[in-house]
Short mmCIF file of C-alpha atoms in Angstrom, two decimals:
data_model
loop_
_atom_site.label_atom_id
_atom_site.label_comp_id
_atom_site.label_asym_id
_atom_site.label_seq_id
_atom_site.Cartn_x
_atom_site.Cartn_y
_atom_site.Cartn_z
CA MET A 1 32.04 54.28 29.49
CA LEU A 2 31.90 52.24 33.15
CA THR A 3 32.97 48.67 33.41
CA ILE A 4 32.47 46.76 36.19
CA LYS A 5 36.07 44.02 36.14
CA SER A 6 34.39 42.42 39.16
CA ALA A 7 32.72 42.29 41.94
CA SER A 8 33.71 40.28 45.90
CA THR A 9 32.31 40.03 49.23
CA VAL A 10 34.91 40.95 52.05
CA PHE A 11 35.50 40.27 55.69
CA PRO A 12 37.06 41.15 58.77
CA SER A 13 40.79 40.03 58.64
CA GLU A 14 40.09 38.29 62.26
CA PRO A 15 37.05 37.42 64.41
CA THR A 16 34.77 40.03 65.65
CA PRO A 17 32.96 40.21 68.76
CA SER A 18 29.75 38.48 68.26
CA THR A 19 27.46 40.97 70.53
CA ILE A 20 24.04 42.71 69.86
CA LEU A 21 24.74 46.30 69.85
CA TRP A 22 22.09 48.02 70.06
CA LEU A 23 20.91 51.45 68.02
CA SER A 24 20.13 54.64 69.57
CA GLU A 25 17.48 56.84 68.90
CA SER A 26 18.97 58.38 66.82
CA ASP A 27 20.39 55.79 64.39
CA GLN A 28 16.92 55.11 64.23
CA LEU A 29 16.26 58.18 63.16
CA MET A 30 18.36 58.18 59.95
CA GLN A 31 17.66 58.14 57.21
CA TRP A 32 17.99 53.84 55.81
CA THR A 33 19.36 54.33 52.85
CA HIS A 34 23.58 54.75 52.00
CA ALA A 35 25.27 57.94 52.00
CA PRO A 36 27.79 58.24 48.78
CA LEU A 37 31.03 59.68 48.98
CA VAL A 38 33.37 60.14 46.20
CA PHE A 39 37.42 60.13 46.57
CA PHE A 40 39.10 61.27 43.89
CA TYR A 41 43.17 61.27 43.55
CA LYS A 42 45.07 62.05 40.50
CA SER A 43 48.06 60.24 38.77
CA ASN A 44 51.04 62.26 38.02
CA ASN A 45 51.09 60.42 34.43
CA ASP A 46 48.20 61.13 32.61
CA ILE A 47 49.05 59.48 29.42
CA ASN A 48 48.44 55.77 30.22
CA TYR A 49 46.05 53.66 32.25
CA SER A 50 49.27 51.97 34.37
CA GLY A 51 50.29 55.34 35.14
CA SER A 52 52.84 55.81 37.89
CA MET A 53 49.84 55.88 40.57
CA PRO A 54 51.47 52.84 42.57
CA PHE A 55 48.43 51.21 43.03
CA SER A 56 47.72 47.73 44.00
CA MET A 57 44.04 45.82 44.34
CA GLU A 58 44.97 43.34 46.45
CA THR A 59 46.64 45.69 49.20
CA MET A 60 43.16 47.64 48.80
CA LYS A 61 40.46 44.99 50.19
CA LYS A 62 43.01 43.40 52.40
CA SER A 63 43.51 46.68 54.07
CA LEU A 64 39.93 46.89 54.09
CA SER A 65 39.73 43.86 55.58
CA ARG A 66 42.19 45.01 58.49
CA ALA A 67 39.51 48.47 58.71
CA LEU A 68 36.82 45.94 59.13
CA VAL A 69 38.16 44.08 62.28
CA HIS A 70 37.85 47.78 64.56
CA TYR A 71 34.56 49.09 62.30
CA TYR A 72 32.90 45.58 63.03
CA PRO A 73 29.70 46.95 62.77
CA LEU A 74 29.85 47.57 58.40
CA ALA A 75 30.51 44.02 58.14
CA GLY A 76 27.35 42.78 58.50
CA SER A 77 25.84 40.84 61.06
CA LYS A 78 24.11 37.29 61.95
CA GLY A 79 21.31 37.55 64.39
CA PRO A 80 18.28 34.92 65.44
CA THR A 81 15.71 37.27 62.89
CA THR A 82 18.12 38.68 60.31
CA CYS A 83 21.28 38.89 58.25
CA LEU A 84 23.08 41.60 57.14
CA MET A 85 25.09 41.18 54.62
CA PRO A 86 29.30 41.31 54.45
CA GLY A 87 30.59 44.69 52.99
CA GLU A 88 30.91 44.05 48.92
CA HIS A 89 33.69 45.38 47.05
CA LEU A 90 33.64 46.45 43.54
CA GLU A 91 36.59 47.37 40.56
CA ALA A 92 35.83 49.16 37.67
CA TYR A 93 37.32 50.97 35.11
CA SER A 94 36.22 53.88 33.03
CA ASP A 95 38.32 54.43 29.39
CA ALA A 96 37.38 58.61 30.66
CA LYS A 97 39.87 61.04 32.28
CA LEU A 98 39.63 62.88 35.64
CA GLU A 99 39.52 66.11 33.70
CA GLU A 100 36.41 64.97 31.61
CA LEU A 101 34.38 65.06 34.88
CA GLY A 102 34.84 68.78 35.12
CA ASP A 103 34.45 69.84 38.70
CA PHE A 104 33.61 67.08 39.95
CA ALA A 105 30.31 68.17 40.65
CA PRO A 106 27.94 64.90 41.76
CA THR A 107 26.13 64.46 37.83
CA GLU A 108 25.25 61.32 36.39
CA ALA A 109 28.58 60.68 35.50
CA VAL A 110 30.12 60.87 39.41
CA GLN A 111 26.97 59.23 40.79
CA ASP A 112 28.11 56.06 38.58
CA LEU A 113 31.33 56.06 40.85
CA VAL A 114 29.21 55.81 43.61
CA PRO A 115 27.81 51.73 44.12
CA LYS A 116 24.39 50.97 43.71
CA ILE A 117 21.83 49.18 45.74
CA ASP A 118 18.25 47.81 44.77
CA TYR A 119 16.19 49.07 47.43
CA THR A 120 13.18 46.67 45.62
CA THR A 121 14.95 44.22 47.79
CA PRO A 122 14.55 42.98 51.24
CA VAL A 123 16.52 44.96 53.66
CA GLU A 124 18.56 41.78 54.42
CA ASN A 125 20.12 41.92 51.13
CA TRP A 126 21.27 45.07 51.63
CA PRO A 127 25.11 45.65 52.58
CA LEU A 128 26.45 48.23 55.07
CA LEU A 129 29.19 49.05 53.36
CA LEU A 130 29.64 49.29 49.38
CA VAL A 131 33.02 50.57 47.93
CA GLN A 132 33.96 51.15 44.35
CA LEU A 133 37.40 51.47 43.23
CA THR A 134 37.52 53.32 39.61
CA ARG A 135 40.63 53.09 37.56
CA PHE A 136 40.74 56.15 34.69
CA ARG A 137 42.30 55.70 31.19
CA CYS A 138 44.87 58.68 32.75
CA GLY A 139 46.05 56.82 35.70
CA GLY A 140 43.92 58.40 37.93
CA VAL A 141 41.57 56.20 40.67
CA CYS A 142 38.29 57.33 42.39
CA VAL A 143 37.41 55.52 45.57
CA GLY A 144 33.50 56.00 45.73
CA THR A 145 32.12 54.30 49.52
CA ALA A 146 28.10 54.45 50.03
CA ILE A 147 27.75 53.29 53.57
CA SER A 148 24.51 52.65 55.61
CA HIS A 149 23.34 56.05 57.16
CA THR A 150 22.02 54.50 59.87
CA VAL A 151 24.95 52.98 61.21
CA ALA A 152 27.41 56.49 60.83
CA ASP A 153 27.91 59.91 60.20
CA GLY A 154 30.23 61.97 58.80
CA ARG A 155 32.36 62.07 61.34
CA GLY A 156 32.01 58.12 61.81
CA ASN A 157 32.48 57.60 58.21
CA ALA A 158 35.93 60.08 57.42
CA SER A 159 36.83 57.64 60.90
CA PHE A 160 36.47 55.01 59.04
CA ILE A 161 38.21 55.63 56.10
CA ASN A 162 41.00 57.37 57.04
CA LEU A 163 41.60 54.41 59.03
CA TRP A 164 41.23 52.30 56.17
CA ALA A 165 43.79 54.52 54.01
CA LYS A 166 46.48 54.45 56.75
CA LEU A 167 46.14 50.52 56.69
CA ALA A 168 46.82 50.59 52.90
CA ARG A 169 49.84 52.72 52.98
CA GLY A 170 51.51 50.71 55.54
CA ASP A 171 50.66 52.60 58.70
CA GLY A 172 50.45 51.41 62.47
CA LEU A 173 47.39 52.44 64.57
CA ARG A 174 47.44 54.78 67.70
CA ASP A 175 45.11 54.00 70.54
CA ASP A 176 43.55 56.61 69.88
CA GLU A 177 42.17 56.04 66.47
CA ILE A 178 40.32 53.18 67.42
CA PRO A 179 36.30 53.58 67.34
CA PHE A 180 34.05 53.13 70.42
CA HIS A 181 31.13 51.10 69.49
CA ASP A 182 28.44 51.12 72.30
CA ARG A 183 25.68 53.05 71.40
CA THR A 184 23.88 52.91 74.71
CA VAL A 185 25.60 55.96 75.94
CA LEU A 186 23.46 57.61 73.99
CA ARG A 187 19.56 56.70 74.00
CA SER A 188 16.84 58.20 75.68
CA HIS A 189 16.02 58.10 79.23
CA GLU A 190 15.21 54.95 81.70
CA PRO A 191 12.43 55.30 82.64
CA LEU A 192 11.16 57.31 79.36
CA ARG A 193 11.00 61.24 80.08
CA PRO A 194 8.01 63.06 78.41
CA PRO A 195 9.82 66.05 76.05
CA ARG A 196 10.51 69.24 77.60
CA PHE A 197 10.44 71.28 74.77
CA ASP A 198 8.75 72.08 71.30
CA HIS A 199 10.68 70.00 68.58
CA ILE A 200 9.52 72.07 65.78
CA GLU A 201 12.64 70.33 63.87
CA PHE A 202 9.54 67.57 63.46
CA THR A 203 7.06 69.75 62.14
CA LYS A 204 6.50 69.95 58.54
CA PRO A 205 8.10 72.62 56.11
CA PRO A 206 6.39 75.62 54.81
CA LEU A 207 5.44 75.33 51.55
CA ILE A 208 4.96 77.46 48.24
CA ILE A 209 2.39 79.67 49.10
CA GLY A 210 -0.63 78.74 46.67
CA CYS A 211 0.73 75.22 45.87
CA SER A 212 -1.11 72.50 47.90
CA ASP A 213 0.81 69.58 45.93
CA ALA A 214 4.06 69.78 47.46
CA LYS A 215 4.76 66.59 44.82
CA ALA A 216 4.53 68.74 41.93
CA GLU A 217 6.83 70.99 43.29
CA GLN A 218 9.33 67.61 43.99
CA ARG A 219 8.88 66.82 40.04
CA LYS A 220 10.57 69.75 38.65
CA GLU A 221 13.64 69.86 37.32
CA THR A 222 16.32 70.36 39.16
CA THR A 223 20.78 70.96 38.39
CA VAL A 224 23.56 70.61 40.78
CA THR A 225 26.40 73.05 40.96
CA LEU A 226 29.45 73.77 42.97
CA LEU A 227 30.78 77.00 44.61
CA ARG A 228 34.21 78.02 45.42
CA LEU A 229 34.56 80.54 48.17
CA THR A 230 37.99 82.74 49.00
CA LYS A 231 39.14 83.16 52.60
CA GLU A 232 38.79 86.78 51.88
CA GLN A 233 35.35 85.96 50.63
CA ILE A 234 34.47 83.84 53.59
CA GLU A 235 36.02 86.33 56.39
CA GLY A 236 34.13 89.59 54.25
CA LEU A 237 30.82 87.34 54.94
CA VAL A 238 31.86 86.75 58.71
CA LYS A 239 32.30 90.28 59.31
CA GLU A 240 28.99 91.78 57.51
CA ALA A 241 27.25 88.44 59.59
CA SER A 242 28.67 90.04 62.91
CA GLU A 243 27.81 93.67 62.16
CA PHE A 244 24.56 94.30 64.53
CA PRO A 245 23.20 97.68 63.30
CA TYR A 246 19.90 97.69 65.68
CA ARG A 247 20.58 98.27 69.40
CA ASN A 248 17.65 95.33 70.96
CA MET A 249 20.10 92.76 68.84
CA LEU A 250 23.48 91.55 71.44
CA MET A 251 26.34 89.38 70.13
CA LYS A 252 27.56 87.55 72.37
CA ARG A 253 30.49 86.00 69.39
CA PRO A 254 31.47 86.65 65.88
CA HIS A 255 29.60 84.33 63.68
CA THR A 256 30.92 81.12 62.73
CA ARG A 257 31.84 80.55 58.79
CA TYR A 258 28.90 78.25 58.56
CA GLU A 259 26.15 80.96 60.37
CA ALA A 260 27.85 83.32 57.82
CA ILE A 261 27.73 81.29 55.08
CA ALA A 262 24.14 79.26 55.37
CA SER A 263 22.93 82.80 56.18
CA HIS A 264 24.25 84.78 52.88
CA MET A 265 23.07 81.14 50.62
CA TRP A 266 19.36 81.48 52.27
CA ARG A 267 18.86 85.21 51.62
CA CYS A 268 20.02 84.46 47.48
CA ALA A 269 17.79 81.50 47.52
CA CYS A 270 15.08 83.64 48.04
CA LYS A 271 16.28 86.29 45.86
CA ALA A 272 16.28 83.33 43.38
CA ARG A 273 13.27 82.26 43.42
CA SER A 274 11.56 85.59 43.39
CA GLY A 275 8.61 84.71 45.82
CA ASN A 276 5.73 86.91 47.77
CA ASP A 277 7.20 89.05 50.23
CA HIS A 278 4.59 86.97 52.63
CA GLN A 279 5.85 83.69 51.40
CA PRO A 280 7.52 81.70 54.49
CA THR A 281 11.16 79.94 54.58
CA ARG A 282 13.21 77.94 56.76
CA VAL A 283 16.01 76.61 56.96
CA ARG A 284 17.01 72.72 57.80
CA ILE A 285 20.48 72.00 59.63
CA GLY A 286 22.48 69.00 60.65
CA VAL A 287 24.47 69.46 63.93
CA GLU A 288 27.09 67.43 65.04
CA VAL A 289 26.12 66.56 69.70
CA ARG A 290 29.19 64.80 70.33
CA ASN A 291 30.63 67.45 72.07
CA ARG A 292 27.73 69.38 73.12
CA LEU A 293 26.50 66.49 75.55
CA LYS A 294 27.50 66.31 79.18
CA PRO A 295 29.73 64.69 79.48
CA PRO A 296 30.63 64.27 75.61
CA LEU A 297 30.33 61.10 73.95
CA PRO A 298 34.15 59.14 74.29
CA ARG A 299 36.20 59.57 71.96
CA GLY A 300 36.34 57.80 68.16
CA TYR A 301 32.06 57.13 68.65
CA PHE A 302 31.20 55.36 65.90
CA GLY A 303 27.40 55.96 65.00
CA ASN A 304 24.77 58.71 64.55
CA ALA A 305 25.79 62.13 66.77
CA ILE A 306 23.82 64.03 64.20
CA PHE A 307 20.77 66.12 65.61
CA GLY A 308 18.32 67.84 62.78
CA THR A 309 17.90 71.35 63.71
CA VAL A 310 15.56 73.92 61.67
CA THR A 311 15.23 77.97 62.02
CA SER A 312 11.94 79.42 63.22
CA THR A 313 10.07 79.96 59.79
CA CYS A 314 10.70 83.97 58.32
CA LEU A 315 9.15 85.71 55.36
CA TYR A 316 11.02 86.26 52.57
CA GLY A 317 10.13 90.13 52.72
CA ASP A 318 12.03 90.16 55.71
CA LEU A 319 15.06 88.14 54.97
CA LEU A 320 15.82 90.24 52.30
CA SER A 321 14.91 93.32 53.71
CA LYS A 322 16.92 93.18 56.89
CA PRO A 323 20.91 93.01 56.80
CA LEU A 324 22.51 89.37 56.79
CA CYS A 325 23.36 89.46 60.57
CA TYR A 326 19.28 89.07 60.73
CA ALA A 327 19.68 85.57 58.74
CA ALA A 328 22.99 84.77 60.67
CA ALA A 329 21.06 85.09 64.04
CA LYS A 330 17.99 82.81 63.12
CA ILE A 331 21.35 80.22 62.14
CA LYS A 332 22.94 80.40 65.23
CA GLU A 333 19.33 80.56 67.15
CA ALA A 334 18.83 77.09 65.53
CA THR A 335 22.38 75.71 66.55
CA GLY A 336 22.60 77.51 69.77
CA ARG A 337 19.47 75.23 70.94
CA MET A 338 21.53 72.18 70.78
CA THR A 339 21.95 72.06 74.19
CA ASP A 340 22.54 68.33 76.00
CA GLU A 341 18.91 68.98 77.63
CA TYR A 342 17.36 69.85 74.35
CA ILE A 343 19.13 66.76 72.86
CA ARG A 344 18.16 63.92 75.57
CA SER A 345 14.08 65.97 75.53
CA ALA A 346 14.82 64.72 71.00
CA LEU A 347 15.87 61.18 72.51
CA ASP A 348 12.90 60.97 74.80
CA PHE A 349 10.19 62.59 71.69
CA ILE A 350 11.63 59.92 69.46
CA ARG A 351 11.31 56.76 71.88
CA SER A 352 7.91 58.24 72.18
CA GLN A 353 6.79 57.58 68.72
CA GLU A 354 5.45 54.25 67.43
CA ASP A 355 6.22 54.71 64.22
CA VAL A 356 9.76 56.73 63.81
CA SER A 357 9.37 56.61 59.69
CA PRO A 358 7.58 60.18 59.39
CA LEU A 359 10.73 61.28 61.13
CA ARG A 360 13.19 60.48 59.26
CA ASN A 361 13.81 62.89 56.09
CA ASN A 362 16.47 63.21 53.17
CA PHE A 363 16.68 59.81 51.83
CA HIS A 364 20.02 59.94 49.52
CA ILE A 365 17.82 58.44 46.55
CA ARG A 366 16.39 60.98 43.28
CA GLY A 367 12.94 60.88 43.04
CA TYR A 368 12.44 58.48 45.88
CA SER A 369 8.30 59.27 46.49
CA GLU A 370 7.56 58.46 49.65
CA ALA A 371 10.96 60.68 50.75
CA PRO A 372 9.23 63.97 52.32
CA PHE A 373 10.11 67.33 49.78
CA LEU A 374 12.25 69.84 52.23
CA GLY A 375 13.20 72.68 48.72
CA ASN A 376 11.67 75.26 47.55
CA PRO A 377 11.03 77.51 50.14
CA ASN A 378 13.17 76.18 52.00
CA LEU A 379 17.17 75.05 52.16
CA SER A 380 18.89 71.85 53.94
CA ILE A 381 22.58 72.98 54.49
CA GLY A 382 24.84 70.52 56.21
CA SER A 383 28.73 70.88 57.34
CA TRP A 384 31.77 69.37 56.55
CA ILE A 385 33.53 71.85 56.73
CA ASN A 386 35.53 69.93 60.02
CA LEU A 387 35.59 66.11 58.42
CA GLN A 388 38.73 65.53 57.88
CA PHE A 389 37.99 63.48 54.47
CA TYR A 390 41.32 64.61 52.91
CA ALA A 391 43.60 63.56 55.53
CA ALA A 392 42.44 60.12 53.52
CA ASP A 393 45.78 59.11 51.65
CA PHE A 394 45.81 55.42 50.42
CA GLY A 395 49.69 56.01 49.45
CA TRP A 396 49.02 57.76 46.40
CA GLY A 397 49.50 61.26 48.24
CA LYS A 398 45.71 63.44 50.11
CA PRO A 399 42.49 63.46 47.41
CA THR A 400 42.39 66.03 44.76
CA TYR A 401 38.73 66.09 45.56
CA VAL A 402 36.61 64.32 48.03
CA GLY A 403 32.53 65.33 47.94
CA PRO A 404 29.16 63.78 47.61
CA GLY A 405 28.54 61.38 45.18
CA LEU A 406 25.00 62.35 44.63
CA LEU A 407 22.95 65.45 46.23
CA ASN A 408 19.28 64.35 45.63
CA ILE A 409 16.31 66.59 46.43
CA ASP A 410 16.28 70.15 46.01
CA GLY A 411 17.37 72.54 48.18
CA LYS A 412 20.09 70.29 49.47
CA SER A 413 23.75 71.37 50.08
CA PHE A 414 26.99 71.26 51.68
CA ILE A 415 29.74 73.54 53.04
CA MET A 416 33.13 71.27 52.34
CA PRO A 417 36.58 72.12 52.59
CA SER A 418 38.99 72.25 50.02
CA PRO A 419 41.99 70.56 48.95
CA GLU A 420 43.77 73.79 48.94
CA ASP A 421 43.98 73.81 52.84
CA ASP A 422 43.96 77.96 52.31
CA GLY A 423 41.23 78.77 54.23
CA SER A 424 38.66 78.22 50.84
CA LEU A 425 35.24 76.70 50.73
CA ILE A 426 33.53 74.59 48.26
CA ILE A 427 29.56 74.81 48.09
CA ALA A 428 27.92 71.58 46.98
CA LEU A 429 24.14 72.46 45.92
CA ARG A 430 21.18 71.42 43.82
CA LEU A 431 18.24 74.00 42.82
CA GLN A 432 15.59 73.57 40.48
CA THR A 433 17.08 74.62 37.65
CA GLU A 434 15.32 77.47 36.92
CA TYR A 435 16.35 79.54 39.49
CA MET A 436 20.14 78.39 39.63
CA ASP A 437 21.75 80.60 37.23
CA ALA A 438 19.49 83.51 39.46
CA PHE A 439 21.61 81.98 42.79
CA LYS A 440 24.93 82.11 41.84
CA LYS A 441 24.58 85.37 40.26
CA TYR A 442 23.61 86.94 43.58
CA PHE A 443 25.72 84.37 45.31
CA TYR A 444 28.71 86.20 44.28
CA GLN A 445 27.57 89.54 43.20
CA GLU A 446 26.49 90.76 46.44
CA MET A 447 29.99 89.88 48.03
CA PHE A 448 32.02 91.39 45.02
CA LEU A 449 29.55 94.73 45.80
CA LYS A 450 29.46 95.10 49.09
CA LYS A 451 33.34 94.50 49.44
CA SER A 452 33.92 97.15 45.84
CA PHE A 453 31.64 99.86 47.17
CA ALA A 454 30.08 99.31 51.24
CA GLY A 455 32.34 100.86 53.75
CA PRO A 456 32.39 99.70 56.99
CA SER A 457 30.18 102.52 58.24
CA CYS A 458 27.81 101.89 55.26
CA LYS A 459 23.59 101.03 56.27
CA PRO A 460 21.58 98.47 54.94
CA GLN A 461 20.12 101.93 52.72
CA GLU A 462 23.03 102.65 51.19
CA HIS A 463 23.68 99.16 49.86
CA LEU A 464 20.64 99.58 48.12
CA LEU A 465 21.63 102.94 46.68
CA LEU A 466 24.96 101.48 45.46
CA VAL A 467 23.43 98.53 43.76
CA TYR A 468 20.53 100.72 42.24
CA PHE A 469 23.41 103.25 40.09
CA MET A 470 25.52 100.49 39.27
CA TYR A 471 22.82 99.35 36.82
#
């Protein structure tokens, strides 16, 4: 049972700038809901509530107040027509033990550890930042945060939380840890230029063949899971994805971990969903562009530097009959498309729209009826691989686990670092319940079969024969 013990408003500990901060087009395109994150910390004492963890609620609040001096956009603002609420701080207690949450997959029990926002109220009543600190009977702690996605992306969130943690444990800040807030460096051309590309990322995704009602698919029962990949498994996928058996497929570089894993997930989802070979499908990918722009964005840029891209539409039959490198090449093509010129064109395209609402997707709300459906037969695969969430040491050591507090739609997933720091990764995935068991079976089984039986000289046809004889 979870009990909210107190709720308070947190203000910056010092005066902050009163200038207007203009949002970039990428900020305006982001979903207006809050991104939910959970940071779990285990105590050395699993017997009683007091535990041995040097936890102080007062220290957490004071350090948060100091952090908001530097990250003042999160503290709310007042203007001639609007008033965004300052940050909210909740203190909660759970009579459960951390171990009762299992692997911390974003189930309903984990969702309760993230602050809730009433989106039926006027937007000016929504705090841009909410924090919930939950202490468990075992002495463990969960820091749950909800940060408005119009304010910052994943890297911005990680930078803010790590700075807060550093202040909480009493360390000083370096000059290069201070955020950069001028978002005009990521805005459309002035005067506005017409887009120079066909921005397929803003087109509607394919639907199930014969399904004229996407809402019916959206209402189907879904479930969440965490999948773990060892360093050796990842290396095997990268090697397989980087093998090009066809002469007309030229490889400029080996595929990245993300490209190899995402392509494997895509194929396993197609196989688990057992669709028609002619079923179209695509993958949506969030690409961070800080270093893709010319010049790159300033160090510490705090805002949304994530742009959505999509693969070209493929058919189930092609993805499953061809080797992994085929799917990986489609992923690489989608991410490689995000050059400085393409990103600037996307900014111009966004600004040219009278209403950007139809371009938004992926709201952080379960069952939100106005959100576009991105699931079956498609996937959305985000990457947190390079985000430094495990640097968030509030004085209790690094987190036991960091992940999303919510996965809201079918096909939504993140590839994340693991706490072991040994090259392994974790995948958080929500999928329609009827396909989840099959997905997990194919996800691990195919890697095992290839490792155990398929030598480097095997062709795709030989893989099929080996699988056949296994049965």
